[in-house]
Coordinates of N, CA, C and O in Angstrom, one line a residue:
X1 N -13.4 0.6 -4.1 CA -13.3 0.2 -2.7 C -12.0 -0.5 -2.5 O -11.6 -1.2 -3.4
X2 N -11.3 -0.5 -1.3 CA -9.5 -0.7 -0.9 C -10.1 -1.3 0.3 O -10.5 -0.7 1.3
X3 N -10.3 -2.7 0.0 CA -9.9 -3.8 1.0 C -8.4 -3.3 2.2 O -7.4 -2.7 1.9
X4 N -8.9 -3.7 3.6 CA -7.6 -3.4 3.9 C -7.9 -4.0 5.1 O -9.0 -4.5 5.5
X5 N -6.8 -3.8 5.9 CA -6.8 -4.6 7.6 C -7.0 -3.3 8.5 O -6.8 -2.2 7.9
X6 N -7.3 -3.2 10.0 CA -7.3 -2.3 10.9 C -6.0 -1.0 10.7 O -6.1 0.2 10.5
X7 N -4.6 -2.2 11.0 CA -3.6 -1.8 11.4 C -3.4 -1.0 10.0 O -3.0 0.2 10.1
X8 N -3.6 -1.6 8.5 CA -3.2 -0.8 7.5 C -3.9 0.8 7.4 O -3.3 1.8 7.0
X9 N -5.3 0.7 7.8 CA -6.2 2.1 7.6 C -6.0 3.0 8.9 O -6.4 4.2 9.1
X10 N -5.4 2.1 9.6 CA -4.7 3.1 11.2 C -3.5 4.5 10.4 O -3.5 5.7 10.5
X11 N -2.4 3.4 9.7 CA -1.0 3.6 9.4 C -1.7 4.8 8.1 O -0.9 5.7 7.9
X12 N -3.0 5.0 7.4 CA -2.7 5.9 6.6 C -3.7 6.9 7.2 O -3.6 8.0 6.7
X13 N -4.4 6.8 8.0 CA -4.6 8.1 8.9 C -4.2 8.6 9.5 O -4.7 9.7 9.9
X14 N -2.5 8.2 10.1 CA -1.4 8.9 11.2 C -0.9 9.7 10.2 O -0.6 10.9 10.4
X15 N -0.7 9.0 8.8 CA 0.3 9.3 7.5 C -0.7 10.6 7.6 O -0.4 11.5 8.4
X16 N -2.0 10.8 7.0 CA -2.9 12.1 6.7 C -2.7 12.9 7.9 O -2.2 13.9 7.3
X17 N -2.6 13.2 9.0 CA -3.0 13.4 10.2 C -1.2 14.7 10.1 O -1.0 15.9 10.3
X18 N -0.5 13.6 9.6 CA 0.5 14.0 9.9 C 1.0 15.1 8.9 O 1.5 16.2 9.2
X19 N 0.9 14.6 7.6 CA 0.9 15.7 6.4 C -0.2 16.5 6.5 O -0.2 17.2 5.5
X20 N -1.3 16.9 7.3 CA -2.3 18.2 7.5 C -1.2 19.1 8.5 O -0.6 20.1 8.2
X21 N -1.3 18.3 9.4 CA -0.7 18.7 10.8 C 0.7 19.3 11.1 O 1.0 20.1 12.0
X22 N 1.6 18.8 10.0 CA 3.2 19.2 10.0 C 3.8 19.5 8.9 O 4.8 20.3 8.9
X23 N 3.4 18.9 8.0 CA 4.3 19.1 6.6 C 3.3 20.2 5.7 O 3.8 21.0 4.9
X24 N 2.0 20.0 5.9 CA 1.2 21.6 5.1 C 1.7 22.2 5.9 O 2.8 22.3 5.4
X25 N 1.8 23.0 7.3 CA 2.2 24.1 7.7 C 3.4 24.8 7.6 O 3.6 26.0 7.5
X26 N 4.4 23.8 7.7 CA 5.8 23.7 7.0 C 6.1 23.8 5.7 O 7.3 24.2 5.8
X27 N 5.7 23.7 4.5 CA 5.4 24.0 2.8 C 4.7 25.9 3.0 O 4.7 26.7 2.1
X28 N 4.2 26.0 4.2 CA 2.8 27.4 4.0 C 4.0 28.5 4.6 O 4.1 29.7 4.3
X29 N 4.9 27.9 5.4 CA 6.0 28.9 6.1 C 7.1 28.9 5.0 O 7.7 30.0 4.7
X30 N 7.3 27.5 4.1 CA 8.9 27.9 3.7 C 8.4 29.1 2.4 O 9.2 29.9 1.9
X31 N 6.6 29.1 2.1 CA 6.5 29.9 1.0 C 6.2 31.3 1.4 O 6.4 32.3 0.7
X32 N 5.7 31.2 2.6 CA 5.4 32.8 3.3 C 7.0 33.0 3.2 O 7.4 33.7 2.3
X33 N 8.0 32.4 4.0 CA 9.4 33.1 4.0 C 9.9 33.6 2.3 O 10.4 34.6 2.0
X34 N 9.5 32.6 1.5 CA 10.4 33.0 -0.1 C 9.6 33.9 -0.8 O 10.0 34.4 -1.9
X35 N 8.4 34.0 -0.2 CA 7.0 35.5 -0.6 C 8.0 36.6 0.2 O 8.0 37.7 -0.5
X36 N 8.6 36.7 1.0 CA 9.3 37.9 1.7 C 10.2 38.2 1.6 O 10.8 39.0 2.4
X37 N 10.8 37.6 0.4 CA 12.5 38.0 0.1 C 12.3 38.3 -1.4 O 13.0 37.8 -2.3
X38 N 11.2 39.3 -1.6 CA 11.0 39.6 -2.9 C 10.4 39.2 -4.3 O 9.4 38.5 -4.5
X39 N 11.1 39.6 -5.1 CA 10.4 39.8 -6.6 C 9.9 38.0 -7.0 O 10.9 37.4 -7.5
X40 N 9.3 37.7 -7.0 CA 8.5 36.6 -7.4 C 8.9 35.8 -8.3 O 8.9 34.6 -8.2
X41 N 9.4 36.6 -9.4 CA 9.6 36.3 -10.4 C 10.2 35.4 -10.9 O 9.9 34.5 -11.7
X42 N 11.6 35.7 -10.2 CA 12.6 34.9 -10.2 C 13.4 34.5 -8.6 O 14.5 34.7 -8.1
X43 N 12.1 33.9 -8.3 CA 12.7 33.4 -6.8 C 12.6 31.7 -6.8 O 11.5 31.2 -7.0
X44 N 13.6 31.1 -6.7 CA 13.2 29.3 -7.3 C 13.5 29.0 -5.6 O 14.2 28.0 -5.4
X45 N 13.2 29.7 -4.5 CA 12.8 29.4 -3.5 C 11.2 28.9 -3.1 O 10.7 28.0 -2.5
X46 N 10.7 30.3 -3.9 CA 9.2 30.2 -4.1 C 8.5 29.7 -5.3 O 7.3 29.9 -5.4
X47 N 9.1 29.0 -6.4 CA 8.4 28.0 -6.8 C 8.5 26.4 -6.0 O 7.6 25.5 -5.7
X48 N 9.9 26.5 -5.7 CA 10.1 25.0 -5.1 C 9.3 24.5 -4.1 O 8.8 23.4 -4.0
X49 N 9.0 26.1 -3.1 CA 7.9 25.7 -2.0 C 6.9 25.4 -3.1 O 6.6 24.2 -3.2
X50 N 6.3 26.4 -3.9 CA 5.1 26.1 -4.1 C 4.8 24.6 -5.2 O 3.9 23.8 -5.6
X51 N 5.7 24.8 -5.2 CA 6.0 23.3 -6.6 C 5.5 22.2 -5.2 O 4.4 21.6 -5.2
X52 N 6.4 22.0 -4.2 CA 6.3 21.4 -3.0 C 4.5 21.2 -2.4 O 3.7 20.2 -2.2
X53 N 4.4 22.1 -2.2 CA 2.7 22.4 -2.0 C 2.1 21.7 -2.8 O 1.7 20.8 -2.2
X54 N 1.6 21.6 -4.2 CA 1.3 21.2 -5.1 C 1.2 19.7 -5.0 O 0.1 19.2 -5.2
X55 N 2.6 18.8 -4.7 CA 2.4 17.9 -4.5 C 2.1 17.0 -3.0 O 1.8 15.8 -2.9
X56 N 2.2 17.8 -2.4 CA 1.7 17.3 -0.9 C 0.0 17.1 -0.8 O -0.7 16.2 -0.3
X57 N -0.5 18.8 -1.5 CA -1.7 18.9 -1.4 C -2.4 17.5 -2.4 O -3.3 16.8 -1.9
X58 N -2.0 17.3 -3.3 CA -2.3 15.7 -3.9 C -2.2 14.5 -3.7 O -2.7 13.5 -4.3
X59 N -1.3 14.5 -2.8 CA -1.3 13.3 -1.9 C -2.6 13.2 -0.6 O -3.5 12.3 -0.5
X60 N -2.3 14.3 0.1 CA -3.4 14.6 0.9 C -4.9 14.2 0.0 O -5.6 13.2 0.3
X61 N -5.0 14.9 -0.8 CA -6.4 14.5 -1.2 C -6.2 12.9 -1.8 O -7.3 12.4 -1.9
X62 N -5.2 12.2 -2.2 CA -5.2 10.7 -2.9 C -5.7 10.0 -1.3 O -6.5 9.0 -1.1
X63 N -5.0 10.8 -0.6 CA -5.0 9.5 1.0 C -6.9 9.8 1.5 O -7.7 8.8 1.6
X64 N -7.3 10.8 1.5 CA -8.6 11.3 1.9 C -9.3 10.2 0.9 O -9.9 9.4 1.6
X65 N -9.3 10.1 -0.2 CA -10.2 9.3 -1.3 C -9.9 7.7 -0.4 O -10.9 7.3 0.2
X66 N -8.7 6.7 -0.4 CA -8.1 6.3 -0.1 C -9.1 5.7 1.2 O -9.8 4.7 1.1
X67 N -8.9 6.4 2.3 CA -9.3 6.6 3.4 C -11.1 6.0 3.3 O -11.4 4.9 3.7
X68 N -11.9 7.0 2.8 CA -13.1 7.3 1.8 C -13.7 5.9 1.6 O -14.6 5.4 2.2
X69 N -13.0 5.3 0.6 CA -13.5 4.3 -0.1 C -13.2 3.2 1.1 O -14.3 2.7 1.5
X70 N -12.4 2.9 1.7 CA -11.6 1.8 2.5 C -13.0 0.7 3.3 O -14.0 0.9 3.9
X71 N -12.6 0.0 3.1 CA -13.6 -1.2 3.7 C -12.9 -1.9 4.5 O -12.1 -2.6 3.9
X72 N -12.7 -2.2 6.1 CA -11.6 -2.5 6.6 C -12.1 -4.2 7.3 O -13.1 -4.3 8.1
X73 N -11.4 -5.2 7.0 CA -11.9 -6.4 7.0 C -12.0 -6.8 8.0 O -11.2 -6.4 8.8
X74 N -12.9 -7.7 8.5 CA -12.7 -7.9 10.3 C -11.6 -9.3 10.2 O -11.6 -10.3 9.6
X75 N -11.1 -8.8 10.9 CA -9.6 -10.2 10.8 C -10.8 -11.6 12.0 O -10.5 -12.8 12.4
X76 N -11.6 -11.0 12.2 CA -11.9 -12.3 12.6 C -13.0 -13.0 12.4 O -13.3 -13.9 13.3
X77 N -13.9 -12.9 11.0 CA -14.5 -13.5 10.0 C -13.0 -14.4 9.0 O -13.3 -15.5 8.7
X78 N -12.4 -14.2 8.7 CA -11.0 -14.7 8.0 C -11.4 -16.2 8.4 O -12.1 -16.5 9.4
X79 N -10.8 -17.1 7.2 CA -10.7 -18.4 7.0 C -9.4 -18.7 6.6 O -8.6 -18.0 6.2
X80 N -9.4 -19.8 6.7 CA -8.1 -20.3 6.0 C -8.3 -21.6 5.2 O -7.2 -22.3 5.0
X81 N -9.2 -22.0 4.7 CA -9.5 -23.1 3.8 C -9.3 -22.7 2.8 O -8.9 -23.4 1.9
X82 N -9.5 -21.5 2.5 CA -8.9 -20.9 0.9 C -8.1 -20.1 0.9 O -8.0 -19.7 2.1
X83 N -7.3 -19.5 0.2 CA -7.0 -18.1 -0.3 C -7.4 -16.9 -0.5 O -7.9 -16.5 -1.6
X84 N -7.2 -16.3 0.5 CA -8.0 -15.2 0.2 C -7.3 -13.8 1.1 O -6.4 -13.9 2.0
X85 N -7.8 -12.5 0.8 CA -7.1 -11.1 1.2 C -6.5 -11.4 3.0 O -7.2 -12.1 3.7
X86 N -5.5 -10.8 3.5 CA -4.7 -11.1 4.9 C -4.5 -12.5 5.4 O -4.4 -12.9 6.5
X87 N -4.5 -13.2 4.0 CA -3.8 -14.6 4.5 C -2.4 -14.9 4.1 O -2.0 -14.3 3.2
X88 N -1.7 -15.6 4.7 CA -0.9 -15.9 4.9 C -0.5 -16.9 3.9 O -0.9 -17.9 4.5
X89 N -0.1 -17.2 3.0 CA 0.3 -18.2 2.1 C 1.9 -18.7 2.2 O 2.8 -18.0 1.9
X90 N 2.0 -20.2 2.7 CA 3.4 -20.4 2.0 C 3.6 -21.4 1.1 O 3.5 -22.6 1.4
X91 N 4.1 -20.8 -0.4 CA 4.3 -22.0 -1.4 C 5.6 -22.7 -1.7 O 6.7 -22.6 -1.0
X92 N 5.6 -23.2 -2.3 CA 6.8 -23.9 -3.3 C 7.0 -23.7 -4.6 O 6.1 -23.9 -5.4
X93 N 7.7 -23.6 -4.9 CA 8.0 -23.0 -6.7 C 8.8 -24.9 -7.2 O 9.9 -25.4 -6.8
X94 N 7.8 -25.3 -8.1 CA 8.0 -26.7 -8.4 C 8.7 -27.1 -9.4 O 8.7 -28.2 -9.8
X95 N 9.8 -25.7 -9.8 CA 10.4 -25.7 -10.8 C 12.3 -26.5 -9.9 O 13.0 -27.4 -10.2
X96 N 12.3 -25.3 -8.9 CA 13.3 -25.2 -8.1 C 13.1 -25.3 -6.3 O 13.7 -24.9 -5.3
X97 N 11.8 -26.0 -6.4 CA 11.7 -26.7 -4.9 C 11.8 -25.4 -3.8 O 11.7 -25.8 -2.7
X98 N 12.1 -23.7 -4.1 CA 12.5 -23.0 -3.1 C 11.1 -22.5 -2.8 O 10.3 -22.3 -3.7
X99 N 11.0 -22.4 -1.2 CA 10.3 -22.1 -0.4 C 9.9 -20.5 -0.6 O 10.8 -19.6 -1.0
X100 N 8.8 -20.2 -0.4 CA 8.2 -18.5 -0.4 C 7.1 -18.4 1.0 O 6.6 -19.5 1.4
X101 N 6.8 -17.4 1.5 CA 5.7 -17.1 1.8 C 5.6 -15.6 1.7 O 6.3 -14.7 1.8
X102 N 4.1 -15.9 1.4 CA 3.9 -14.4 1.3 C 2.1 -13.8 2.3 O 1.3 -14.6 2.8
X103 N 1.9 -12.9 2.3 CA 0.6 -12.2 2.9 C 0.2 -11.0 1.9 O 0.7 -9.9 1.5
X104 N -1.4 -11.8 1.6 CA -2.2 -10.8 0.5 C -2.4 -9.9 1.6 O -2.6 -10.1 2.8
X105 N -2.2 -8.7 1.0 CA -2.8 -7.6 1.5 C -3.1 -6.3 0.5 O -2.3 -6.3 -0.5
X106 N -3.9 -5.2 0.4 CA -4.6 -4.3 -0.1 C -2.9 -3.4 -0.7 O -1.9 -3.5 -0.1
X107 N -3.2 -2.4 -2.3 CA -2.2 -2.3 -2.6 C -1.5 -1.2 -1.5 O -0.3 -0.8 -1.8
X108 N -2.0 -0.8 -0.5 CA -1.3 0.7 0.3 C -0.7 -0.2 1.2 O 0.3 0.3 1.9
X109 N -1.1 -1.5 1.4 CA 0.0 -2.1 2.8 C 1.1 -3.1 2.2 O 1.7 -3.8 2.9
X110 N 1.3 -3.0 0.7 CA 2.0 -4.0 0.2 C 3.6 -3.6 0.2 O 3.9 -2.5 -0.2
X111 N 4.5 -4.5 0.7 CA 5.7 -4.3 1.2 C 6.4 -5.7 0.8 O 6.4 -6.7 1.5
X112 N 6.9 -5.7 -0.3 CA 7.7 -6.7 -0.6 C 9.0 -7.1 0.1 O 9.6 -8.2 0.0
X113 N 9.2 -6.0 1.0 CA 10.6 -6.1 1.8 C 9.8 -7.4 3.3 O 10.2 -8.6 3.5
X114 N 9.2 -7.0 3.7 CA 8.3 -7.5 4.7 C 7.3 -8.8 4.6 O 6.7 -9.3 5.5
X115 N 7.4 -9.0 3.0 CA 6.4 -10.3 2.5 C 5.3 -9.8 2.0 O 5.0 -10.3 0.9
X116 N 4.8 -9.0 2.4 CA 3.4 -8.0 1.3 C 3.0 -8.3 0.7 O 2.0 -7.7 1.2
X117 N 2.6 -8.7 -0.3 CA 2.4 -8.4 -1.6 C 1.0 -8.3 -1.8 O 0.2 -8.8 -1.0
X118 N 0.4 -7.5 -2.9 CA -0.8 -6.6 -3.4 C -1.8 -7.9 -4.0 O -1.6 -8.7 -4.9
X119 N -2.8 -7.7 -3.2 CA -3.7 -8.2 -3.8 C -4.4 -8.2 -5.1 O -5.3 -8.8 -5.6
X120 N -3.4 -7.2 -5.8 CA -4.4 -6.9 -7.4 C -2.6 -7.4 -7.6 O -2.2 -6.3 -8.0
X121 N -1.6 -8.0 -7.7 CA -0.5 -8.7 -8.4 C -0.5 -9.8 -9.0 O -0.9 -10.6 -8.1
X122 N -0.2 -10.5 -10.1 CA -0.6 -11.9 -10.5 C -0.2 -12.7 -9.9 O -0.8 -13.8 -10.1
X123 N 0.8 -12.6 -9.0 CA 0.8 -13.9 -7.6 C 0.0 -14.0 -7.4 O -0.7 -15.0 -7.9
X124 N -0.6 -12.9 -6.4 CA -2.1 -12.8 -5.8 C -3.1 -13.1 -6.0 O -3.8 -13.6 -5.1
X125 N -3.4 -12.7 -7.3 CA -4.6 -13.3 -8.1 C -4.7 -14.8 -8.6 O -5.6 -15.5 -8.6
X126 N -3.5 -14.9 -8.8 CA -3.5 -16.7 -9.2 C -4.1 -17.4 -8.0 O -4.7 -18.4 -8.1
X127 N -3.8 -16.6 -6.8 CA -3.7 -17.5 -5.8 C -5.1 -17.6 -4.9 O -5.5 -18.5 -4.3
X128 N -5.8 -16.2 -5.1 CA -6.9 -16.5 -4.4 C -8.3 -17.6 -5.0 O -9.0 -17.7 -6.0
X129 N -8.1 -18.3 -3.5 CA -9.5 -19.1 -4.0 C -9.0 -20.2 -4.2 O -9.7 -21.1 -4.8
X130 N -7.6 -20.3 -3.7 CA -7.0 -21.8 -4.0 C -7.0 -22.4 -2.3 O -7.1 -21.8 -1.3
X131 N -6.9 -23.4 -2.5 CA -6.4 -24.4 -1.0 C -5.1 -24.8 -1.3 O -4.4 -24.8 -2.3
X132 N -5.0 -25.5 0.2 CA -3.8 -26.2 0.6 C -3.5 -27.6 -0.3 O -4.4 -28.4 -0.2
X133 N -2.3 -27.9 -1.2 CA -2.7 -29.0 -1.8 C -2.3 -28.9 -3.1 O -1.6 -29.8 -3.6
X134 N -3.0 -27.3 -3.9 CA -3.7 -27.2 -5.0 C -2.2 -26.5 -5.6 O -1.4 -25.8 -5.1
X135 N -2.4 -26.9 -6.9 CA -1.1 -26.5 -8.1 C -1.5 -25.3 -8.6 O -2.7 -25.1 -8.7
X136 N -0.6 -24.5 -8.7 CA -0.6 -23.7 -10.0 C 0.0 -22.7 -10.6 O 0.9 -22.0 -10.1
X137 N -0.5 -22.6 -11.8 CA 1.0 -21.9 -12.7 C 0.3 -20.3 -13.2 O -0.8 -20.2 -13.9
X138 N 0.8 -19.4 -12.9 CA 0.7 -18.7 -12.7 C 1.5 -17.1 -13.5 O 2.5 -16.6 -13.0
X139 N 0.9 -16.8 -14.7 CA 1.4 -15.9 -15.7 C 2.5 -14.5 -15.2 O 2.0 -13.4 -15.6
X140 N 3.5 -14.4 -14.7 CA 4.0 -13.1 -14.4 C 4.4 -12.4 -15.7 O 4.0 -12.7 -16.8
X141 N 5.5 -11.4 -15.4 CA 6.5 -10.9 -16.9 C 7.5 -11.9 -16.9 O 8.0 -12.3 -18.0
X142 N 7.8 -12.4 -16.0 CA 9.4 -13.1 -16.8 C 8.6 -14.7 -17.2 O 9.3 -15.7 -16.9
X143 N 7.7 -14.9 -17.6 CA 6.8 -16.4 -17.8 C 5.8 -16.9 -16.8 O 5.2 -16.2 -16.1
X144 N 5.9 -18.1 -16.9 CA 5.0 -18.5 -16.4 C 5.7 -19.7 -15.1 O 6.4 -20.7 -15.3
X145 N 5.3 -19.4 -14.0 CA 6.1 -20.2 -12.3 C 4.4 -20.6 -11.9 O 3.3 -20.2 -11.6
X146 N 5.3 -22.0 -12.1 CA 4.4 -23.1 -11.1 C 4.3 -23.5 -9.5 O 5.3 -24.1 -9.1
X147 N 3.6 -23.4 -8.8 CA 3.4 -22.9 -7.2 C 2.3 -23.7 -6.9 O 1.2 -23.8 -7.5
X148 N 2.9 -24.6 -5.7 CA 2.1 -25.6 -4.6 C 2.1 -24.5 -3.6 O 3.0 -23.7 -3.3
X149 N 0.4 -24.7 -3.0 CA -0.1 -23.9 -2.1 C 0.1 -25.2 -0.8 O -0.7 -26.1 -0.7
X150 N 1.4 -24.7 0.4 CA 1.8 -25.6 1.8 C 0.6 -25.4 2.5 O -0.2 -26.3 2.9
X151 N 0.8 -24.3 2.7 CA -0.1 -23.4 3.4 C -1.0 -22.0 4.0 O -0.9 -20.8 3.7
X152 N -1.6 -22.5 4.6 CA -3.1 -20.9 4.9 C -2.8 -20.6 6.2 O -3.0 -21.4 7.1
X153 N -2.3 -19.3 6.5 CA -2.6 -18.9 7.8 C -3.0 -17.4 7.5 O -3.2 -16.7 6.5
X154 N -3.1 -17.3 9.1 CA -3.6 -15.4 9.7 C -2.6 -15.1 10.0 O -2.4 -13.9 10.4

């Protein structure tokens, strides 16, 4: 089951919607056209389409599962006394005093460009279930970073 928000299980049903709708029928023409320019054998027109196909069609079915499982959270049951999935965290790193915030969210809406980050990440995990206040050090790959939780928002 893939925790997620409205707006994230909207964004991967336009995504499916859109790879049924435009890009299968587009992969089914470039291979009907490289099926019509002959011998099969040696056409790396028509494997590429079909190589192409292959992977579209597995995406399509990852997003369908995706879709399937999704449990979509009501943003307006959300609290903010703890840590927890579509909150808003902003810490301090107590090593070097520099400021972070970030927003748990499910791994298909995670965007580190944007603040994102995945709720199954060891930030993340460290972090849920913590309050405002509360210390903690927290295992990544490059060691181990110590993080004051400022703040909880929506």
């Amino acid at each position: 089951m893939a925790y997620m928000s409205q707006e994230g299980y909207d964004k991967l049903v336009a995504q499916l919607r859109r790879m049924e709708a435009v890009d299968r029928p587009r992969v089914i023409e470039a291979i009907r056209e490289a099926r019509d320019k002959g011998d099969l054998s040696e056409n790396a027109e028509y494997d590429a389409a079909k190589e192409e196909q292959g992977l579209l069609e597995g995406k399509i079915n990852e997003l369908k599962q995706i879709i399937a499982d999704a449990k979509i959270i009501d943003a307006s049951k959300l609290k903010t006394d703890s840590v927890q999935i579509l909150n808003k965290v902003e810490l301090k790193n107590l090593k070097n005093g520099m400021k972070m915030s970030y927003t748990i969210v499910s791994d298909t809406e995670a965007n580190l460009k944007q603040g994102k980050i995945s709720v199954n990440t060891p930030i993340a995990q460290g972090l849920l279930g913590k309050k405002v206040g509360d210390q903690v050090a927290i295992k990544v790959p490059s060691g181990i970073i110590n993080l004051e939780i400022l703040s909880i928002s929506f």
